[in-house]
mmCIF file of C-alpha atoms in Angstrom:
data_model
loop_
_atom_site.group_PDB
_atom_site.id
_atom_site.type_symbol
_atom_site.label_atom_id
_atom_site.label_comp_id
_atom_site.label_asym_id
_atom_site.label_seq_id
_atom_site.Cartn_x
_atom_site.Cartn_y
_atom_site.Cartn_z
ATOM 1 C CA MET A 1 5.637 7.766 3.455
ATOM 2 C CA ALA A 2 8.927 5.711 4.298
ATOM 3 C CA ALA A 3 11.890 6.764 6.429
ATOM 4 C CA TYR A 4 15.519 5.976 5.658
ATOM 5 C CA GLU A 5 18.875 6.292 7.323
ATOM 6 C CA GLY A 6 20.886 9.178 5.942
ATOM 7 C CA GLU A 7 24.399 10.370 6.651
ATOM 8 C CA LYS A 8 25.513 11.876 9.928
ATOM 9 C CA GLY A 9 22.323 10.958 11.782
ATOM 10 C CA THR A 10 20.008 12.476 9.446
ATOM 11 C CA THR A 11 16.664 10.893 8.362
ATOM 12 C CA ILE A 12 15.399 10.822 4.749
ATOM 13 C CA LEU A 13 11.616 10.857 4.226
ATOM 14 C CA VAL A 14 10.017 9.912 0.989
ATOM 15 C CA ARG A 15 6.291 10.804 0.752
ATOM 16 C CA ASN A 16 3.500 10.598 -1.881
ATOM 17 C CA HIS A 17 1.282 13.436 -3.124
ATOM 18 C CA GLU A 18 -2.208 12.087 -3.594
ATOM 19 C CA ASN A 19 -3.602 14.882 -5.882
ATOM 20 C CA GLY A 20 -5.120 14.890 -9.405
ATOM 21 C CA THR A 21 -3.982 16.839 -12.492
ATOM 22 C CA ASN A 22 -5.506 20.113 -11.443
ATOM 23 C CA SER A 23 -3.962 20.398 -7.905
ATOM 24 C CA ASP A 24 -3.416 23.643 -6.156
ATOM 25 C CA TYR A 25 -0.176 22.250 -4.972
ATOM 26 C CA PRO A 26 1.513 20.507 -7.955
ATOM 27 C CA VAL A 27 4.763 18.540 -7.818
ATOM 28 C CA ASN A 28 6.731 20.016 -10.560
ATOM 29 C CA GLY A 29 9.717 18.051 -11.380
ATOM 30 C CA LYS A 30 12.302 18.428 -14.170
ATOM 31 C CA LYS A 31 12.092 15.017 -15.724
ATOM 32 C CA PRO A 32 8.293 13.930 -15.506
ATOM 33 C CA TRP A 33 7.074 10.472 -16.709
ATOM 34 C CA SER A 34 4.054 12.334 -18.115
ATOM 35 C CA ALA A 35 4.141 16.064 -18.872
ATOM 36 C CA GLY A 36 0.521 16.430 -18.222
ATOM 37 C CA ALA A 37 0.608 15.241 -14.776
ATOM 38 C CA ALA A 38 2.554 17.362 -12.158
ATOM 39 C CA LEU A 39 2.418 15.080 -9.163
ATOM 40 C CA ASP A 40 4.395 12.265 -7.439
ATOM 41 C CA THR A 41 6.959 12.167 -4.611
ATOM 42 C CA THR A 42 9.057 14.448 -2.721
ATOM 43 C CA THR A 43 12.150 13.727 -0.450
ATOM 44 C CA ILE A 44 13.045 15.608 2.716
ATOM 45 C CA ILE A 45 16.232 15.465 4.645
ATOM 46 C CA VAL A 46 15.740 15.920 8.242
ATOM 47 C CA GLY A 47 18.501 16.719 10.817
ATOM 48 C CA GLN A 48 18.866 15.252 14.192
ATOM 49 C CA ASN A 49 17.293 18.300 15.596
ATOM 50 C CA ASN A 50 14.267 17.546 13.402
ATOM 51 C CA LYS A 51 14.972 20.589 11.268
ATOM 52 C CA VAL A 52 14.617 20.352 7.518
ATOM 53 C CA ILE A 53 18.143 20.417 5.922
ATOM 54 C CA ASP A 54 16.965 19.783 2.258
ATOM 55 C CA GLN A 55 14.016 18.865 0.173
ATOM 56 C CA TYR A 56 13.529 18.071 -3.548
ATOM 57 C CA VAL A 57 11.274 16.281 -5.948
ATOM 58 C CA SER A 58 12.268 12.554 -6.325
ATOM 59 C CA SER A 59 9.928 11.691 -9.124
ATOM 60 C CA SER A 60 7.245 13.365 -11.026
ATOM 61 C CA GLY A 61 4.620 13.014 -13.885
ATOM 62 C CA THR A 62 2.192 10.544 -12.235
ATOM 63 C CA ILE A 63 -1.468 10.923 -10.870
ATOM 64 C CA ARG A 64 -3.073 10.336 -7.476
ATOM 65 C CA ASN A 65 -0.163 8.590 -5.771
ATOM 66 C CA CYS A 66 -1.777 7.039 -2.613
ATOM 67 C CA ALA A 67 -0.438 4.520 -0.193
ATOM 68 C CA GLY A 68 2.570 2.934 -2.006
ATOM 69 C CA GLY A 69 5.014 0.862 -0.122
ATOM 70 C CA ALA A 70 8.866 0.664 0.872
ATOM 71 C CA THR A 71 11.063 -1.988 -0.626
ATOM 72 C CA THR A 72 13.603 -4.063 1.413
ATOM 73 C CA TRP A 73 16.533 -2.455 -0.679
ATOM 74 C CA GLY A 74 15.745 1.195 0.410
ATOM 75 C CA THR A 75 13.700 2.354 -2.621
ATOM 76 C CA TRP A 76 9.967 3.548 -2.501
ATOM 77 C CA PHE A 77 7.038 2.236 -4.604
ATOM 78 C CA THR A 78 4.737 5.034 -5.644
ATOM 79 C CA MET A 79 1.438 3.738 -7.066
ATOM 80 C CA GLU A 80 -1.236 5.560 -9.139
ATOM 81 C CA GLU A 81 -4.682 5.337 -7.797
ATOM 82 C CA THR A 82 -6.378 5.820 -11.001
ATOM 83 C CA ARG A 83 -7.071 4.334 -14.517
ATOM 84 C CA ASP A 84 -7.579 7.730 -16.261
ATOM 85 C CA MET A 85 -5.464 9.234 -19.080
ATOM 86 C CA GLY A 86 -3.365 5.893 -19.460
ATOM 87 C CA HIS A 87 -2.059 6.031 -15.836
ATOM 88 C CA GLY A 88 -2.472 3.327 -13.160
ATOM 89 C CA PHE A 89 0.996 1.945 -12.681
ATOM 90 C CA VAL A 90 3.835 1.330 -10.099
ATOM 91 C CA PHE A 91 6.963 3.107 -10.136
ATOM 92 C CA GLU A 92 10.286 2.671 -8.090
ATOM 93 C CA VAL A 93 11.860 5.775 -6.626
ATOM 94 C CA ASN A 94 15.459 6.096 -5.395
ATOM 95 C CA PRO A 95 15.504 8.959 -2.859
ATOM 96 C CA LEU A 96 19.290 9.295 -3.471
ATOM 97 C CA ASP A 97 18.877 9.458 -7.175
ATOM 98 C CA PRO A 98 15.858 11.852 -7.913
ATOM 99 C CA GLU A 99 13.938 11.539 -11.076
ATOM 100 C CA ASN A 100 16.149 8.952 -12.794
ATOM 101 C CA GLU A 101 15.221 6.646 -15.555
ATOM 102 C CA MET A 102 13.854 3.941 -13.272
ATOM 103 C CA SER A 103 11.371 6.347 -11.572
ATOM 104 C CA ARG A 104 9.913 6.952 -15.066
ATOM 105 C CA THR A 105 9.665 3.392 -16.066
ATOM 106 C CA PRO A 106 6.243 1.690 -15.088
ATOM 107 C CA ILE A 107 6.601 -1.883 -13.853
ATOM 108 C CA ARG A 108 3.968 -2.953 -16.212
ATOM 109 C CA ASP A 109 3.796 -6.565 -15.136
ATOM 110 C CA MET A 110 2.805 -5.560 -11.659
ATOM 111 C CA ARG A 111 -0.661 -4.478 -13.139
ATOM 112 C CA TYR A 112 -2.567 -1.680 -14.639
ATOM 113 C CA PHE A 113 -5.605 -0.496 -12.417
ATOM 114 C CA SER A 114 -6.391 1.693 -9.513
ATOM 115 C CA GLN A 115 -3.190 1.172 -7.328
ATOM 116 C CA GLU A 116 -3.260 1.462 -3.635
ATOM 117 C CA ALA A 117 -0.673 -0.294 -1.453
ATOM 118 C CA GLY A 118 2.114 -2.770 -1.849
ATOM 119 C CA HIS A 119 4.505 -4.506 0.599
ATOM 120 C CA VAL A 120 7.030 -7.447 0.204
ATOM 121 C CA ASP A 121 7.427 -10.597 1.999
ATOM 122 C CA PRO A 122 11.219 -10.337 2.696
ATOM 123 C CA SER A 123 11.820 -14.101 2.924
ATOM 124 C CA THR A 124 10.417 -14.749 -0.563
ATOM 125 C CA GLY A 125 10.607 -11.452 -2.490
ATOM 126 C CA ILE A 126 6.977 -11.736 -3.415
ATOM 127 C CA TRP A 127 4.865 -8.554 -3.368
ATOM 128 C CA TYR A 128 1.231 -8.178 -2.162
ATOM 129 C CA LEU A 129 -0.824 -5.405 -3.770
ATOM 130 C CA THR A 130 -4.342 -3.906 -2.857
ATOM 131 C CA GLU A 131 -6.655 -2.102 -5.340
ATOM 132 C CA ASP A 132 -8.777 0.977 -4.397
ATOM 133 C CA ALA A 133 -11.885 0.229 -6.399
ATOM 134 C CA SER A 134 -15.302 -1.364 -6.015
ATOM 135 C CA PRO A 135 -15.084 -4.328 -6.233
ATOM 136 C CA SER A 136 -11.347 -4.685 -5.459
ATOM 137 C CA PHE A 137 -9.135 -7.776 -5.431
ATOM 138 C CA LEU A 138 -6.004 -8.772 -3.440
ATOM 139 C CA TYR A 139 -3.024 -9.440 -5.642
ATOM 140 C CA ARG A 140 0.458 -10.848 -5.466
ATOM 141 C CA PHE A 141 3.310 -10.319 -7.833
ATOM 142 C CA THR A 142 6.203 -12.809 -7.972
ATOM 143 C CA PRO A 143 9.192 -11.300 -9.705
ATOM 144 C CA HIS A 144 11.330 -13.402 -12.036
ATOM 145 C CA ASP A 145 14.376 -11.944 -10.182
ATOM 146 C CA ARG A 146 13.804 -12.191 -6.600
ATOM 147 C CA SER A 147 17.246 -10.829 -5.461
ATOM 148 C CA GLN A 148 15.538 -7.773 -3.981
ATOM 149 C CA LYS A 149 17.965 -5.406 -5.543
ATOM 150 C CA LEU A 150 17.856 -2.021 -7.518
ATOM 151 C CA GLY A 151 16.244 -2.828 -10.867
ATOM 152 C CA SER A 152 15.280 -6.355 -10.156
ATOM 153 C CA LEU A 153 11.328 -5.810 -10.555
ATOM 154 C CA GLN A 154 11.882 -4.365 -14.009
ATOM 155 C CA LYS A 155 12.617 -7.994 -15.230
ATOM 156 C CA SER A 156 9.003 -8.914 -15.087
ATOM 157 C CA GLY A 157 7.179 -11.454 -13.269
ATOM 158 C CA ILE A 158 3.746 -13.222 -12.594
ATOM 159 C CA LEU A 159 0.631 -11.470 -11.436
ATOM 160 C CA GLU A 160 -2.009 -13.428 -9.412
ATOM 161 C CA ALA A 161 -5.215 -12.754 -7.477
ATOM 162 C CA ALA A 162 -6.506 -14.383 -4.486
ATOM 163 C CA SER A 163 -9.512 -16.824 -4.662
ATOM 164 C CA ILE A 164 -11.289 -19.279 -2.496
ATOM 165 C CA ASP A 165 -12.672 -22.421 -4.351
ATOM 166 C CA GLU A 166 -14.693 -23.597 -1.313
ATOM 167 C CA LEU A 167 -16.989 -20.538 -1.291
ATOM 168 C CA PRO A 168 -20.008 -20.680 -3.645
ATOM 169 C CA ALA A 169 -19.598 -17.043 -4.262
ATOM 170 C CA ALA A 170 -16.493 -14.930 -4.592
ATOM 171 C CA SER A 171 -17.532 -12.176 -2.015
ATOM 172 C CA ALA A 172 -15.621 -11.442 1.252
ATOM 173 C CA SER A 173 -18.943 -10.183 2.574
ATOM 174 C CA GLN A 174 -19.462 -13.870 3.720
ATOM 175 C CA PHE A 175 -16.501 -13.886 6.019
ATOM 176 C CA SER A 176 -17.118 -13.993 9.806
ATOM 177 C CA THR A 177 -14.377 -12.726 12.271
ATOM 178 C CA ARG A 178 -11.563 -15.051 13.063
ATOM 179 C CA GLN A 179 -12.842 -17.265 10.278
ATOM 180 C CA LYS A 180 -10.012 -18.672 7.923
ATOM 181 C CA PHE A 181 -10.010 -19.965 4.354
ATOM 182 C CA GLY A 182 -7.356 -21.563 2.296
ATOM 183 C CA ILE A 183 -6.302 -19.236 -0.620
ATOM 184 C CA VAL A 184 -5.839 -20.415 -4.403
ATOM 185 C CA TRP A 185 -3.823 -17.962 -6.322
ATOM 186 C CA LYS A 186 -4.890 -17.443 -9.933
ATOM 187 C CA LYS A 187 -2.883 -16.034 -12.852
ATOM 188 C CA ILE A 188 -3.977 -12.573 -13.987
ATOM 189 C CA ASN A 189 -3.470 -10.613 -17.022
ATOM 190 C CA PRO A 190 -1.964 -7.358 -15.721
ATOM 191 C CA GLU A 191 -3.247 -5.201 -18.621
ATOM 192 C CA ILE A 192 -6.919 -6.074 -17.645
ATOM 193 C CA ALA A 193 -6.286 -7.081 -14.018
ATOM 194 C CA GLN A 194 -9.668 -6.269 -12.565
ATOM 195 C CA GLN A 195 -11.872 -7.664 -15.240
ATOM 196 C CA ASP A 196 -9.579 -10.882 -15.411
ATOM 197 C CA ALA A 197 -9.772 -11.453 -11.665
ATOM 198 C CA LYS A 198 -13.585 -10.898 -11.726
ATOM 199 C CA ASP A 199 -13.970 -13.305 -14.671
ATOM 200 C CA LYS A 200 -11.958 -15.859 -12.836
ATOM 201 C CA GLY A 201 -14.056 -15.658 -9.831
ATOM 202 C CA CYS A 202 -11.510 -14.304 -7.397
ATOM 203 C CA ILE A 203 -12.375 -12.779 -3.827
ATOM 204 C CA GLN A 204 -14.262 -9.494 -4.332
ATOM 205 C CA PHE A 205 -13.682 -7.139 -1.495
ATOM 206 C CA SER A 206 -15.495 -3.784 -0.972
ATOM 207 C CA ARG A 207 -12.804 -1.414 -1.423
ATOM 208 C CA LEU A 208 -9.158 -2.281 -0.173
ATOM 209 C CA GLU A 209 -6.730 0.197 1.144
ATOM 210 C CA GLY A 210 -3.508 -0.120 3.351
ATOM 211 C CA ALA A 211 -1.027 -3.126 3.304
ATOM 212 C CA TYR A 212 1.981 -3.959 5.407
ATOM 213 C CA PHE A 213 3.846 -7.183 5.799
ATOM 214 C CA SER A 214 5.538 -7.941 9.098
ATOM 215 C CA GLU A 215 6.734 -11.110 10.946
ATOM 216 C CA GLY A 216 5.337 -13.601 8.246
ATOM 217 C CA THR A 217 2.041 -11.884 7.942
ATOM 218 C CA LEU A 218 0.421 -9.571 5.433
ATOM 219 C CA TRP A 219 -2.038 -7.196 7.067
ATOM 220 C CA PHE A 220 -4.434 -5.231 4.904
ATOM 221 C CA ASP A 221 -7.882 -3.634 5.435
ATOM 222 C CA ASP A 222 -11.192 -2.927 3.575
ATOM 223 C CA THR A 223 -12.280 0.504 4.299
ATOM 224 C CA SER A 224 -15.985 -0.049 3.802
ATOM 225 C CA ALA A 225 -16.722 -3.688 4.533
ATOM 226 C CA GLY A 226 -18.605 -5.305 7.121
ATOM 227 C CA SER A 227 -22.142 -5.376 8.441
ATOM 228 C CA ALA A 228 -22.081 -1.678 9.583
ATOM 229 C CA ARG A 229 -19.781 -0.785 6.502
ATOM 230 C CA LEU A 230 -17.177 0.669 9.102
ATOM 231 C CA GLY A 231 -14.198 -1.366 7.870
ATOM 232 C CA ARG A 232 -12.450 -4.605 8.395
ATOM 233 C CA VAL A 233 -8.906 -5.759 8.845
ATOM 234 C CA TYR A 234 -7.561 -9.104 7.288
ATOM 235 C CA ARG A 235 -4.381 -11.045 7.783
ATOM 236 C CA TYR A 236 -2.795 -13.451 5.149
ATOM 237 C CA THR A 237 -0.238 -15.833 6.274
ATOM 238 C CA PRO A 238 1.867 -17.357 3.234
ATOM 239 C CA ALA A 239 3.296 -20.219 5.280
ATOM 240 C CA THR A 240 -0.107 -21.751 5.678
ATOM 241 C CA ASN A 241 -1.598 -19.997 2.577
ATOM 242 C CA THR A 242 -4.667 -18.881 4.850
ATOM 243 C CA LEU A 243 -6.749 -15.700 4.768
ATOM 244 C CA GLU A 244 -8.517 -14.615 8.065
ATOM 245 C CA LEU A 245 -10.876 -11.876 8.812
ATOM 246 C CA PHE A 246 -8.986 -10.638 11.980
ATOM 247 C CA TYR A 247 -11.291 -7.646 12.982
ATOM 248 C CA GLU A 248 -14.481 -6.135 11.987
ATOM 249 C CA SER A 249 -15.664 -2.691 13.298
ATOM 250 C CA THR A 250 -19.394 -2.471 14.414
ATOM 251 C CA ASP A 251 -19.030 0.980 16.158
ATOM 252 C CA LYS A 252 -17.488 4.198 14.534
ATOM 253 C CA ASN A 253 -16.174 5.112 17.938
ATOM 254 C CA ASP A 254 -13.880 2.043 17.808
ATOM 255 C CA LEU A 255 -12.831 2.330 14.128
ATOM 256 C CA GLU A 256 -14.226 3.993 11.046
ATOM 257 C CA ALA A 257 -12.927 3.708 7.399
ATOM 258 C CA PRO A 258 -9.323 2.174 7.947
ATOM 259 C CA ASP A 259 -6.890 3.377 5.245
ATOM 260 C CA ASN A 260 -3.051 3.456 5.552
ATOM 261 C CA ILE A 261 -1.558 1.078 8.056
ATOM 262 C CA THR A 262 1.715 0.214 9.635
ATOM 263 C CA ILE A 263 3.181 -2.058 12.265
ATOM 264 C CA THR A 264 4.655 -0.359 15.359
ATOM 265 C CA PRO A 265 8.004 -1.447 16.843
ATOM 266 C CA TRP A 266 6.030 -3.265 19.663
ATOM 267 C CA GLY A 267 3.859 -5.302 17.318
ATOM 268 C CA ASP A 268 0.615 -3.415 17.131
ATOM 269 C CA LEU A 269 -1.083 -2.452 13.970
ATOM 270 C CA TRP A 270 -1.675 1.341 13.567
ATOM 271 C CA ILE A 271 -4.506 2.344 11.276
ATOM 272 C CA ALA A 272 -5.057 5.711 9.768
ATOM 273 C CA GLU A 273 -8.837 6.568 9.400
ATOM 274 C CA ASP A 274 -10.278 8.217 6.392
ATOM 275 C CA GLY A 275 -14.012 8.655 7.406
ATOM 276 C CA GLY A 276 -16.349 11.329 8.642
ATOM 277 C CA GLY A 277 -15.695 13.638 11.560
ATOM 278 C CA ASN A 278 -12.388 13.862 13.168
ATOM 279 C CA ASP A 279 -10.053 11.189 11.742
ATOM 280 C CA ARG A 280 -7.683 9.246 14.035
ATOM 281 C CA ILE A 281 -4.824 6.931 14.214
ATOM 282 C CA VAL A 282 -6.199 3.791 15.878
ATOM 283 C CA GLY A 283 -4.227 0.903 17.385
ATOM 284 C CA LEU A 284 -5.001 -2.807 16.971
ATOM 285 C CA SER A 285 -3.258 -5.148 19.385
ATOM 286 C CA PRO A 286 -2.338 -8.793 18.484
ATOM 287 C CA ASP A 287 -5.025 -9.997 20.779
ATOM 288 C CA GLY A 288 -7.640 -7.916 18.953
ATOM 289 C CA LYS A 289 -7.865 -4.857 21.324
ATOM 290 C CA ILE A 290 -8.548 -1.450 19.833
ATOM 291 C CA TYR A 291 -7.394 2.003 21.047
ATOM 292 C CA THR A 292 -6.984 5.524 19.970
ATOM 293 C CA PHE A 293 -3.545 6.976 19.633
ATOM 294 C CA ALA A 294 -4.205 10.140 18.002
ATOM 295 C CA GLU A 295 -7.170 12.318 16.797
ATOM 296 C CA ASN A 296 -7.056 15.250 14.315
ATOM 297 C CA MET A 297 -9.002 17.984 16.271
ATOM 298 C CA MET A 298 -7.948 20.789 13.774
ATOM 299 C CA ASN A 299 -9.890 19.943 10.562
ATOM 300 C CA GLY A 300 -11.360 17.187 8.565
ATOM 301 C CA SER A 301 -8.311 15.894 6.979
ATOM 302 C CA GLU A 302 -7.145 12.306 7.359
ATOM 303 C CA PHE A 303 -3.754 11.178 8.768
ATOM 304 C CA ALA A 304 -1.652 9.317 6.106
ATOM 305 C CA GLY A 305 1.742 7.677 5.742
ATOM 306 C CA PRO A 306 2.576 6.702 9.278
ATOM 307 C CA THR A 307 6.016 5.254 9.414
ATOM 308 C CA PHE A 308 8.645 4.239 12.023
ATOM 309 C CA SER A 309 12.305 3.546 12.346
ATOM 310 C CA PRO A 310 14.434 4.440 9.225
ATOM 311 C CA MET A 311 15.537 1.708 6.877
ATOM 312 C CA PRO A 312 18.922 1.307 5.016
ATOM 313 C CA LEU A 313 19.410 2.965 1.748
ATOM 314 C CA PRO A 314 20.418 1.225 -1.475
ATOM 315 C CA SER A 315 24.097 0.240 -1.546
#
């Protein structure tokens, strides 16, 4: 989910709907990309009194839209977490122009596989992408047009996957907490991204989930990694081209199955769990301290899409 500034103090929320084709709660749009898939994103206009003013389908016709990501120019990336029925692409959604042609046009150079999350480095216009599969890979997409404007990503680009030449095997399971490695980015064929990354010896993660870029750092998590398989949090720093295992959970009371993530206004990482029992939003401070912010005591559902202050809409 993402929040944008609306007129007269309103907030515009754009959110994904992670469902399959036979959902009890379909998103039925008027102009779907694929007529057989009644899912994608909705937009909600919220007033200053937190009352809903309006809501509508902003894009439709995709499958299992999971974490996604917000652009710097006020649009939303909805990403298909599947490779079934010819799906598995990234689409750009303009919350002010619902179900337009752009929202029905896959950004094919960004890859075809089980999409999860994406976020952009605003200083370079380069996108970083995670894959929800086992094994999974960390990708980056360098657009040919890095102007960070509406439609710029449809002008194609280069897809690469992260690798570490100094390791004897391409498995992130060898990492130790706070260990850093230099990254080598290898060009990948977006039509066969996962297999190509595997063939080229890129880093194999357990199953990547959320991603968020802030203050020169890409944060992302691996939901089932680590010695206890409770999850890990990584950070990649483009300025030094280094990847660090920042945190590994060894106790499910601290963190279990990290999924969606965001950065708080005060600099902590917030992590939404998707594990057993009561899922939480867990905080991780810059010095590595962990704390619980919220816990779902109502049911077994996960928190998803945490977001903070609104971003400007496209001009």
